[in-house]
């Protein structure tokens, strides 16, 4: 089992390049199933989740060529299997994103229910109800979604009961080849939804309103092949900027502009950070000062993202003052807190609210990562802890952060990855 050994109390200084967005690359890769010719996707991050989705598509028969810059060319016409098996779906829930494209392009799909995960029950009822509204016959048994449609899907107006990012993406993909017009109401507005819509429109789809709560998709007969470059990862960028604030340093993230991160940058400015930017970079300078505590309330875009919650709990744990962090999206997304308490953090949990009282310093300790963003929170907390922190189960972090120890080392962090085969953890 691999672990990170981190020696803390070092401010971060320097600049790093931000990778392509995981949560845009995953739906864009599955959307290639809709095309009737090869697609080339660039700026794909080299992450475990990307490897998983490519393994799934390859199992379905799709052929890939990948170059050293992770530009991926996919030929969707070699497909010979419409099943997404449990052993792959259980490791990466976003595999559910093959459901819409398979139904739209091939009229059938057999996709394992993703099941819950560490941060919540993560139901997919809205995906299923939406596909039925588009004309799919769906039964769920033995842990699998069996979906089919005779002929083509048909357009529908779908009022989404909750704002769901992958639910919006799945239904938008399914609707591109449906007969007639589909209107998705209460749709997610995340930048990754817009990126998927832009990709699909380059293939000949007719999608309007992505980035608003009402997305209209006029079905077309076919989608051609094409090329597309994935947008930069706003959560990766926010994570490194939060680490800069927490360690009282100065970090410039390149390859991303401020427009994708308004709510994150506003909260970082409230900590007392000096933020400058242009369309191609964002710099945070803490000028050696201790951050001030900031209250956080997570909600769908453009509000403060749940994927940045753990990172700001780490920041508030060391900030000046008391703050509340309210998690409104997932029901169990505070597992990093008990690990941070072992490092000396003063945090009280009351339902979906964490009350953080900043302490002057944390102490290094052995801690365990439980999910992707919790592990990011633990890593950045350990950057300011006195002494050594050992972060276990770092496969969680490899799902969403490309070359994290290299990027942190470039910023001056003392971090190394070790392989502790003999430790059962
Ligand atoms: C996406 O997950 C992201 N994953 C998550 O990022 C992110 O935290 C989440 O959106 C919220 O922004 C990808 O894009 C691959 P949701 P998703 O459907 O789509 C409920 C990360 O760390 N819901 O928007 O699965 C659900 O339980 C990951 O990168 C239903 O009730 O999240 C939750 O309470 C973690 N029924 C809320 O909606 C459904 O059918 C929002 O979930 C679907 C969702």
Short mmCIF file of C-alpha atoms and ligand atoms in Angstrom, two decimals:
data_model
loop_
_atom_site.label_atom_id
_atom_site.label_comp_id
_atom_site.label_asym_id
_atom_site.label_seq_id
_atom_site.Cartn_x
_atom_site.Cartn_y
_atom_site.Cartn_z
CA UNK A 1 0.00 0.00 0.00
CA UNK A 2 1.50 3.37 -1.01
CA UNK A 3 1.78 6.22 1.47
CA UNK A 4 2.91 9.85 1.50
CA UNK A 5 5.51 10.96 4.04
CA UNK A 6 5.15 14.72 4.52
CA UNK A 7 7.30 16.95 6.71
CA UNK A 8 5.38 20.13 7.35
CA UNK A 9 5.76 23.73 8.42
CA UNK A 10 7.04 24.91 5.05
CA UNK A 11 5.32 27.74 3.11
CA UNK A 12 4.72 27.00 -0.58
CA UNK A 13 6.38 29.27 -3.16
CA UNK A 14 6.44 28.98 -6.95
CA UNK A 15 4.26 28.20 -9.92
CA UNK A 16 2.68 25.07 -11.38
CA UNK A 17 0.65 24.13 -14.46
CA UNK A 18 -2.93 22.98 -13.96
CA UNK A 19 -4.00 19.74 -15.66
CA UNK A 20 -7.17 19.05 -17.64
CA UNK A 21 -10.34 18.66 -15.56
CA UNK A 22 -11.10 15.10 -14.42
CA UNK A 23 -14.84 15.85 -14.21
CA UNK A 24 -14.89 17.11 -17.79
CA UNK A 25 -12.62 14.42 -19.26
CA UNK A 26 -14.74 11.54 -17.91
CA UNK A 27 -18.08 12.51 -19.59
CA UNK A 28 -16.25 13.64 -22.76
CA UNK A 29 -14.55 10.23 -23.04
CA UNK A 30 -17.89 8.41 -22.66
CA UNK A 31 -19.52 10.85 -25.14
CA UNK A 32 -17.16 9.47 -27.81
CA UNK A 33 -19.54 6.47 -27.89
CA UNK A 34 -22.05 8.74 -29.68
CA UNK A 35 -19.76 9.56 -32.63
CA UNK A 36 -19.74 7.63 -35.93
CA UNK A 37 -16.08 8.49 -36.56
CA UNK A 38 -12.84 8.78 -34.59
CA UNK A 39 -12.52 11.50 -31.94
CA UNK A 40 -9.30 12.99 -30.57
CA UNK A 41 -9.38 14.42 -27.06
CA UNK A 42 -6.43 16.45 -25.71
CA UNK A 43 -5.40 17.84 -22.31
CA UNK A 44 -6.72 14.66 -20.64
CA UNK A 45 -5.25 14.37 -17.12
CA UNK A 46 -3.20 11.25 -16.36
CA UNK A 47 -5.38 9.98 -13.48
CA UNK A 48 -6.56 6.64 -12.18
CA UNK A 49 -10.19 7.54 -12.91
CA UNK A 50 -9.29 8.27 -16.56
CA UNK A 51 -7.51 4.91 -16.79
CA UNK A 52 -10.64 3.24 -15.36
CA UNK A 53 -13.01 4.79 -17.91
CA UNK A 54 -10.60 3.89 -20.75
CA UNK A 55 -10.43 0.32 -19.43
CA UNK A 56 -14.22 0.21 -19.49
CA UNK A 57 -14.47 1.57 -23.04
CA UNK A 58 -11.70 -0.78 -24.19
CA UNK A 59 -13.60 -3.72 -22.65
CA UNK A 60 -16.54 -2.66 -24.80
CA UNK A 61 -14.28 -3.01 -27.84
CA UNK A 62 -13.33 0.61 -28.53
CA UNK A 63 -9.78 1.06 -29.87
CA UNK A 64 -7.48 3.80 -28.56
CA UNK A 65 -4.21 5.41 -29.46
CA UNK A 66 -2.62 7.51 -26.71
CA UNK A 67 0.46 9.72 -27.18
CA UNK A 68 2.94 10.90 -24.54
CA UNK A 69 0.94 14.09 -23.95
CA UNK A 70 -2.15 11.97 -23.13
CA UNK A 71 -3.86 13.05 -26.38
CA UNK A 72 -6.32 10.21 -26.90
CA UNK A 73 -7.74 9.09 -30.24
CA UNK A 74 -10.78 6.82 -29.93
CA UNK A 75 -12.48 4.82 -32.67
CA UNK A 76 -16.04 4.21 -31.38
CA UNK A 77 -16.96 1.99 -34.36
CA UNK A 78 -15.17 -1.11 -33.05
CA UNK A 79 -17.61 -1.44 -30.14
CA UNK A 80 -18.82 -5.01 -29.59
CA UNK A 81 -20.22 -5.02 -26.04
CA UNK A 82 -22.76 -2.78 -24.27
CA UNK A 83 -22.09 -3.82 -20.67
CA UNK A 84 -20.44 -1.86 -17.85
CA UNK A 85 -19.57 -4.55 -15.26
CA UNK A 86 -19.75 -4.13 -11.48
CA UNK A 87 -16.04 -4.79 -10.95
CA UNK A 88 -15.24 -1.61 -12.92
CA UNK A 89 -18.28 0.54 -11.98
CA UNK A 90 -17.76 -0.03 -8.23
CA UNK A 91 -14.30 1.54 -8.48
CA UNK A 92 -15.52 4.61 -10.37
CA UNK A 93 -19.15 5.72 -10.22
CA UNK A 94 -18.82 8.01 -13.23
CA UNK A 95 -18.95 4.80 -15.31
CA UNK A 96 -22.74 5.38 -15.20
CA UNK A 97 -22.04 7.99 -17.90
CA UNK A 98 -21.96 5.25 -20.60
CA UNK A 99 -25.70 4.68 -20.09
CA UNK A 100 -26.98 7.66 -22.11
CA UNK A 101 -24.57 7.30 -25.06
CA UNK A 102 -25.13 3.51 -25.37
CA UNK A 103 -28.92 3.93 -25.35
CA UNK A 104 -28.83 6.80 -27.85
CA UNK A 105 -26.36 5.23 -30.31
CA UNK A 106 -26.98 1.48 -29.91
CA UNK A 107 -30.43 1.20 -28.30
CA UNK A 108 -29.24 -0.95 -25.42
CA UNK A 109 -27.09 -0.87 -22.27
CA UNK A 110 -26.43 -3.05 -19.26
CA UNK A 111 -24.77 -0.92 -16.58
CA UNK A 112 -24.02 -1.95 -13.02
CA UNK A 113 -25.62 0.22 -10.35
CA UNK A 114 -22.67 2.21 -8.94
CA UNK A 115 -23.68 1.54 -5.34
CA UNK A 116 -22.82 3.98 -2.59
CA UNK A 117 -19.41 5.41 -1.83
CA UNK A 118 -17.61 6.89 1.15
CA UNK A 119 -19.27 10.31 0.85
CA UNK A 120 -22.85 9.22 0.47
CA UNK A 121 -25.49 6.87 -0.93
CA UNK A 122 -25.10 8.50 -4.36
CA UNK A 123 -28.38 7.28 -5.94
CA UNK A 124 -28.87 7.36 -9.73
CA UNK A 125 -32.68 7.48 -9.69
CA UNK A 126 -32.73 10.78 -11.60
CA UNK A 127 -30.60 9.27 -14.39
CA UNK A 128 -32.99 6.31 -14.67
CA UNK A 129 -36.22 8.36 -14.51
CA UNK A 130 -34.83 10.72 -17.15
CA UNK A 131 -33.94 7.88 -19.53
CA UNK A 132 -37.47 6.48 -19.14
CA UNK A 133 -38.88 9.92 -20.02
CA UNK A 134 -36.80 9.74 -23.23
CA UNK A 135 -38.51 6.44 -24.11
CA UNK A 136 -36.12 3.84 -22.70
CA UNK A 137 -37.42 0.57 -21.22
CA UNK A 138 -35.50 0.11 -17.98
CA UNK A 139 -35.50 -2.67 -15.39
CA UNK A 140 -33.14 -2.84 -12.42
CA UNK A 141 -32.28 -6.28 -11.10
CA UNK A 142 -29.31 -8.20 -9.73
CA UNK A 143 -27.56 -4.87 -9.21
CA UNK A 144 -27.69 -3.96 -12.90
CA UNK A 145 -29.61 -1.38 -14.95
CA UNK A 146 -30.99 -3.16 -18.05
CA UNK A 147 -31.96 -0.48 -20.58
CA UNK A 148 -33.20 -0.69 -24.15
CA UNK A 149 -35.21 1.24 -26.70
CA UNK A 150 -36.89 0.05 -29.93
CA UNK A 151 -35.76 2.45 -32.66
CA UNK A 152 -34.70 5.86 -31.35
CA UNK A 153 -35.17 7.69 -28.07
CA UNK A 154 -37.67 10.54 -28.30
CA UNK A 155 -37.41 14.12 -26.96
CA UNK A 156 -39.08 15.07 -23.66
CA UNK A 157 -39.22 17.87 -21.11
CA UNK A 158 -37.51 16.62 -17.94
CA UNK A 159 -37.79 18.51 -14.65
CA UNK A 160 -34.84 17.32 -12.56
CA UNK A 161 -35.93 17.07 -8.92
CA UNK A 162 -32.37 17.80 -7.76
CA UNK A 163 -29.44 19.48 -9.46
CA UNK A 164 -27.29 16.55 -10.56
CA UNK A 165 -24.06 17.04 -12.52
CA UNK A 166 -23.67 13.58 -14.06
CA UNK A 167 -27.46 13.23 -14.29
CA UNK A 168 -27.56 16.37 -16.45
CA UNK A 169 -24.61 15.08 -18.51
CA UNK A 170 -26.07 11.58 -19.02
CA UNK A 171 -29.43 12.92 -20.17
CA UNK A 172 -27.87 15.62 -22.37
CA UNK A 173 -25.80 12.94 -24.15
CA UNK A 174 -28.83 10.65 -24.58
CA UNK A 175 -30.91 13.51 -26.01
CA UNK A 176 -28.39 14.44 -28.74
CA UNK A 177 -29.57 11.55 -30.99
CA UNK A 178 -33.19 11.41 -29.79
CA UNK A 179 -36.02 12.16 -32.24
CA UNK A 180 -37.31 15.67 -31.45
CA UNK A 181 -36.46 18.20 -28.77
CA UNK A 182 -35.50 17.64 -25.14
CA UNK A 183 -35.59 20.33 -22.45
CA UNK A 184 -33.69 19.66 -19.20
CA UNK A 185 -35.01 21.88 -16.39
CA UNK A 186 -33.14 22.47 -13.13
CA UNK A 187 -30.03 21.33 -15.00
CA UNK A 188 -26.56 21.59 -13.43
CA UNK A 189 -24.57 24.68 -14.50
CA UNK A 190 -21.06 23.41 -13.73
CA UNK A 191 -18.29 24.40 -16.21
CA UNK A 192 -17.75 20.70 -16.88
CA UNK A 193 -21.35 20.44 -18.16
CA UNK A 194 -20.64 23.36 -20.52
CA UNK A 195 -17.41 21.68 -21.69
CA UNK A 196 -19.31 18.47 -22.51
CA UNK A 197 -21.97 20.44 -24.43
CA UNK A 198 -19.25 22.27 -26.38
CA UNK A 199 -17.60 18.95 -27.26
CA UNK A 200 -20.90 17.43 -28.41
CA UNK A 201 -21.69 20.51 -30.51
CA UNK A 202 -18.32 20.17 -32.29
CA UNK A 203 -19.49 16.67 -33.30
CA UNK A 204 -22.70 18.12 -34.78
CA UNK A 205 -25.06 18.10 -31.80
CA UNK A 206 -27.52 20.97 -31.32
CA UNK A 207 -27.36 21.88 -27.61
CA UNK A 208 -28.28 25.33 -26.30
CA UNK A 209 -28.38 26.79 -22.81
CA UNK A 210 -25.55 24.77 -21.22
CA UNK A 211 -24.41 26.77 -18.20
CA UNK A 212 -27.98 27.76 -17.37
CA UNK A 213 -30.64 25.79 -15.49
CA UNK A 214 -32.51 25.10 -18.77
CA UNK A 215 -30.72 23.14 -21.49
CA UNK A 216 -32.46 22.53 -24.85
CA UNK A 217 -31.24 19.70 -27.08
CA UNK A 218 -32.58 19.35 -30.63
CA UNK A 219 -31.97 15.70 -31.62
CA UNK A 220 -29.89 15.07 -34.76
CA UNK A 221 -29.47 11.90 -36.85
CA UNK A 222 -25.75 11.40 -36.31
CA UNK A 223 -22.66 12.81 -34.60
CA UNK A 224 -19.42 12.84 -36.57
CA UNK A 225 -15.87 12.41 -35.28
CA UNK A 226 -13.88 15.47 -34.23
CA UNK A 227 -11.21 16.97 -31.95
CA UNK A 228 -11.53 18.66 -28.56
CA UNK A 229 -9.34 20.02 -25.74
CA UNK A 230 -10.58 19.47 -22.18
CA UNK A 231 -10.88 22.58 -19.99
CA UNK A 232 -8.53 23.05 -16.97
CA UNK A 233 -9.36 21.62 -13.55
CA UNK A 234 -10.78 24.34 -11.27
CA UNK A 235 -10.75 22.02 -8.23
CA UNK A 236 -7.09 21.10 -8.69
CA UNK A 237 -6.27 24.82 -9.03
CA UNK A 238 -8.38 25.70 -5.96
CA UNK A 239 -6.64 22.98 -3.97
CA UNK A 240 -3.14 24.40 -4.64
CA UNK A 241 -4.29 27.97 -3.96
CA UNK A 242 -5.85 26.87 -0.65
CA UNK A 243 -2.55 25.16 0.20
CA UNK A 244 -0.71 28.43 -0.56
CA UNK A 245 -3.05 30.34 1.77
CA UNK A 246 -2.79 27.76 4.55
CA UNK A 247 1.04 27.70 4.38
CA UNK A 248 1.23 31.53 4.15
CA UNK A 249 3.16 31.37 0.87
CA UNK A 250 2.78 32.57 -2.70
CA UNK A 251 1.70 30.30 -5.57
CA UNK A 252 0.80 30.96 -9.20
CA UNK A 253 -1.37 28.36 -10.99
CA UNK A 254 -0.96 28.54 -14.77
CA UNK A 255 -3.19 27.32 -17.60
CA UNK A 256 -6.41 28.47 -15.94
CA UNK A 257 -8.20 31.83 -15.59
CA UNK A 258 -10.17 33.20 -12.61
CA UNK A 259 -13.58 32.93 -14.31
CA UNK A 260 -14.02 29.22 -13.46
CA UNK A 261 -13.28 29.79 -9.76
CA UNK A 262 -15.20 32.91 -8.66
CA UNK A 263 -16.69 31.42 -5.47
CA UNK A 264 -13.36 29.83 -4.45
CA UNK A 265 -11.35 33.02 -5.09
CA UNK A 266 -13.87 35.14 -3.16
CA UNK A 267 -13.44 32.89 -0.11
CA UNK A 268 -9.64 32.92 -0.47
CA UNK A 269 -9.70 36.73 -0.61
CA UNK A 270 -11.80 36.71 2.59
CA UNK A 271 -8.93 34.85 4.31
CA UNK A 272 -6.79 37.93 3.65
CA UNK A 273 -4.97 36.57 0.60
CA UNK A 274 -3.86 38.94 -2.17
CA UNK A 275 -5.09 37.51 -5.46
CA UNK A 276 -4.03 38.65 -8.93
CA UNK A 277 -4.84 37.04 -12.28
CA UNK A 278 -5.25 37.29 -16.01
CA UNK A 279 -6.93 34.94 -18.50
CA UNK A 280 -4.08 32.42 -18.27
CA UNK A 281 -3.07 32.33 -14.59
CA UNK A 282 -4.12 33.07 -10.99
CA UNK A 283 -1.65 34.00 -8.25
CA UNK A 284 -2.31 33.95 -4.50
CA UNK A 285 0.11 35.79 -2.20
CA UNK A 286 -0.44 35.41 1.56
CA UNK A 287 2.51 37.72 2.30
CA UNK A 288 3.47 35.48 5.22
CA UNK A 289 0.24 36.23 7.10
CA UNK A 290 -1.95 33.69 8.91
CA UNK A 291 -5.25 33.20 7.06
CA UNK A 292 -8.46 34.47 8.65
CA UNK A 293 -11.22 31.89 9.21
CA UNK A 294 -14.00 31.87 6.58
CA UNK A 295 -17.54 30.42 6.73
CA UNK A 296 -18.36 27.92 3.97
CA UNK A 297 -21.73 26.74 2.63
CA UNK A 298 -21.46 24.18 -0.19
CA UNK A 299 -24.00 24.15 -3.04
CA UNK A 300 -24.18 23.57 -6.81
CA UNK A 301 -22.29 25.90 -9.19
CA UNK A 302 -21.80 28.86 -9.14
CA UNK A 303 -21.93 28.57 -5.34
CA UNK A 304 -19.01 27.22 -3.32
CA UNK A 305 -18.19 23.67 -4.57
CA UNK A 306 -18.50 20.64 -2.28
CA UNK A 307 -15.27 19.36 -3.89
CA UNK A 308 -13.37 22.19 -2.14
CA UNK A 309 -14.94 21.67 1.32
CA UNK A 310 -12.25 19.41 2.82
CA UNK A 311 -9.48 21.74 1.65
CA UNK A 312 -11.14 24.70 3.40
CA UNK A 313 -11.70 22.70 6.60
CA UNK A 314 -7.92 22.21 6.60
CA UNK A 315 -7.41 25.94 6.03
CA UNK A 316 -9.90 26.89 8.78
CA UNK A 317 -8.26 24.42 11.17
CA UNK A 318 -5.15 26.66 11.12
CA UNK A 319 -6.83 30.03 10.54
CA UNK A 320 -7.31 32.91 12.97
CA UNK A 321 -10.81 32.74 14.47
CA UNK A 322 -13.81 30.43 14.42
CA UNK A 323 -15.77 29.37 11.33
CA UNK A 324 -18.61 27.09 10.25
CA UNK A 325 -18.41 24.75 7.26
CA UNK A 326 -21.81 23.49 6.12
CA UNK A 327 -21.95 20.54 3.68
CA UNK A 328 -25.27 20.62 1.82
CA UNK A 329 -24.60 18.31 -1.14
CA UNK A 330 -23.45 14.95 0.29
CA UNK A 331 -24.55 13.35 3.54
CA UNK A 332 -21.20 11.94 4.69
CA UNK A 333 -18.44 14.20 3.45
CA UNK A 334 -16.68 15.03 6.74
CA UNK A 335 -14.52 11.92 7.22
CA UNK A 336 -11.36 14.01 7.00
CA UNK A 337 -12.34 15.71 10.27
CA UNK A 338 -11.57 12.85 12.65
CA UNK A 339 -8.19 12.47 10.95
CA UNK A 340 -7.47 16.21 11.32
CA UNK A 341 -8.53 16.01 15.00
CA UNK A 342 -5.75 13.43 15.45
CA UNK A 343 -3.37 16.11 14.19
CA UNK A 344 -4.66 18.51 16.87
CA UNK A 345 -7.40 20.32 14.95
CA UNK A 346 -10.17 21.83 17.10
CA UNK A 347 -13.29 20.95 15.08
CA UNK A 348 -16.75 20.05 16.37
CA UNK A 349 -19.21 18.23 14.12
CA UNK A 350 -22.94 18.99 14.51
CA UNK A 351 -24.97 17.24 11.79
CA UNK A 352 -23.87 18.70 8.44
CA UNK A 353 -22.00 21.57 10.11
CA UNK A 354 -18.36 21.58 11.18
CA UNK A 355 -17.43 24.28 13.71
CA UNK A 356 -13.70 25.01 13.33
CA UNK A 357 -11.67 26.95 15.93
CA UNK A 358 -8.29 27.73 14.39
CA UNK A 359 -5.20 26.52 16.26
CA UNK A 360 -1.69 27.96 15.92
CA UNK A 361 -0.26 24.71 14.64
CA UNK A 362 -1.07 21.06 13.95
CA UNK A 363 1.13 18.08 14.79
CA UNK A 364 2.20 15.49 12.25
CA UNK A 365 0.56 12.08 12.73
CA UNK A 366 -0.28 8.89 10.83
CA UNK A 367 -3.62 9.57 9.05
CA UNK A 368 -5.81 7.68 6.59
CA UNK A 369 -7.34 8.97 3.38
CA UNK A 370 -11.01 7.96 2.97
CA UNK A 371 -12.04 9.60 -0.32
CA UNK A 372 -10.54 11.79 -3.02
CA UNK A 373 -11.08 15.27 -1.63
CA UNK A 374 -10.69 14.25 2.05
CA UNK A 375 -7.21 13.01 1.14
CA UNK A 376 -6.44 16.36 -0.51
CA UNK A 377 -7.52 18.09 2.72
CA UNK A 378 -5.24 15.85 4.79
CA UNK A 379 -2.26 16.44 2.50
CA UNK A 380 -2.55 20.22 2.64
CA UNK A 381 -3.16 20.18 6.42
CA UNK A 382 0.07 18.16 6.85
CA UNK A 383 2.02 20.82 4.90
CA UNK A 384 1.65 23.11 7.92
CA UNK A 385 1.87 20.42 10.63
CA UNK A 386 4.95 20.28 12.85
CA UNK A 387 6.87 17.08 12.23
CA UNK A 388 6.08 14.09 10.03
CA UNK A 389 2.67 13.04 8.72
CA UNK A 390 2.14 9.67 7.06
CA UNK A 391 -0.93 9.65 4.79
CA UNK A 392 -2.15 6.13 4.09
CA UNK A 393 -4.40 4.81 1.25
CA UNK A 394 -3.24 7.51 -1.17
CA UNK A 395 -4.78 5.61 -4.08
CA UNK A 396 -7.74 7.88 -3.30
CA UNK A 397 -5.72 10.96 -4.19
CA UNK A 398 -4.29 9.43 -7.36
CA UNK A 399 -7.86 9.33 -8.69
CA UNK A 400 -8.04 13.11 -9.02
CA UNK A 401 -4.65 14.82 -8.72
CA UNK A 402 -2.07 14.36 -11.50
CA UNK A 403 1.55 14.17 -10.24
CA UNK A 404 0.60 15.73 -6.89
CA UNK A 405 3.90 15.01 -5.13
CA UNK A 406 5.90 16.40 -8.07
CA UNK A 407 3.79 19.57 -8.18
CA UNK A 408 3.97 20.07 -4.40
CA UNK A 409 7.74 19.40 -4.39
CA UNK A 410 8.14 22.07 -7.11
CA UNK A 411 6.47 24.46 -4.65
CA UNK A 412 8.90 23.55 -1.87
CA UNK A 413 6.92 20.90 0.01
CA UNK A 414 8.81 18.04 1.65
CA UNK A 415 6.76 15.09 0.39
CA UNK A 416 7.69 11.62 -0.78
CA UNK A 417 5.73 8.56 -1.89
CA UNK A 418 6.73 5.23 -0.33
CA UNK A 419 5.50 1.75 -0.98
CA UNK A 420 4.91 -0.07 2.27
CA UNK A 421 4.17 -3.57 1.02
CA UNK A 422 4.48 -5.15 4.42
CA UNK A 423 1.97 -2.78 6.06
CA UNK A 424 -1.61 -4.02 6.01
CA UNK A 425 -3.72 -0.88 6.24
C1 LIG B 1 -20.35 15.07 -9.64
O1 LIG B 1 -20.80 13.91 -8.99
C2 LIG B 1 -18.83 15.06 -9.50
N1 LIG B 1 -18.28 13.88 -10.17
C3 LIG B 1 -18.46 15.06 -8.02
O2 LIG B 1 -17.04 15.14 -7.93
C4 LIG B 1 -19.06 16.30 -7.36
O3 LIG B 1 -18.78 16.29 -5.97
C5 LIG B 1 -20.58 16.33 -7.58
O4 LIG B 1 -20.87 16.25 -9.00
C6 LIG B 1 -21.23 17.60 -7.05
O5 LIG B 1 -20.66 18.71 -7.67
C7 LIG B 1 -18.14 13.90 -11.51
O6 LIG B 1 -18.49 14.86 -12.19
C8 LIG B 1 -17.55 12.67 -12.13
P1 LIG B 1 -24.55 14.90 -8.28
P2 LIG B 1 -22.35 13.44 -9.18
O7 LIG B 1 -25.36 13.94 -9.10
O8 LIG B 1 -22.83 13.85 -10.53
C9 LIG B 1 -28.13 13.55 -5.48
C10 LIG B 1 -14.93 14.58 -7.14
O9 LIG B 1 -14.46 14.67 -6.00
N2 LIG B 1 -28.58 12.70 -6.59
O10 LIG B 1 -24.45 16.31 -8.75
O11 LIG B 1 -22.43 12.00 -8.82
C11 LIG B 1 -26.81 13.10 -4.87
O12 LIG B 1 -27.03 12.10 -3.90
C12 LIG B 1 -16.33 14.05 -7.32
O13 LIG B 1 -14.35 14.92 -8.19
C13 LIG B 1 -29.77 11.98 -6.45
O14 LIG B 1 -30.44 12.05 -5.41
O15 LIG B 1 -23.10 14.29 -8.09
C14 LIG B 1 -26.27 14.38 -4.27
O16 LIG B 1 -26.85 14.59 -2.99
C15 LIG B 1 -16.94 13.61 -5.98
N3 LIG B 1 -30.20 11.19 -7.48
C16 LIG B 1 -26.76 15.46 -5.22
O17 LIG B 1 -27.83 14.86 -5.98
C17 LIG B 1 -29.47 11.08 -8.66
O18 LIG B 1 -29.93 10.35 -9.57
C18 LIG B 1 -25.71 15.98 -6.20
O19 LIG B 1 -25.10 14.85 -6.78
C19 LIG B 1 -28.27 11.81 -8.78
C20 LIG B 1 -27.85 12.63 -7.74
#
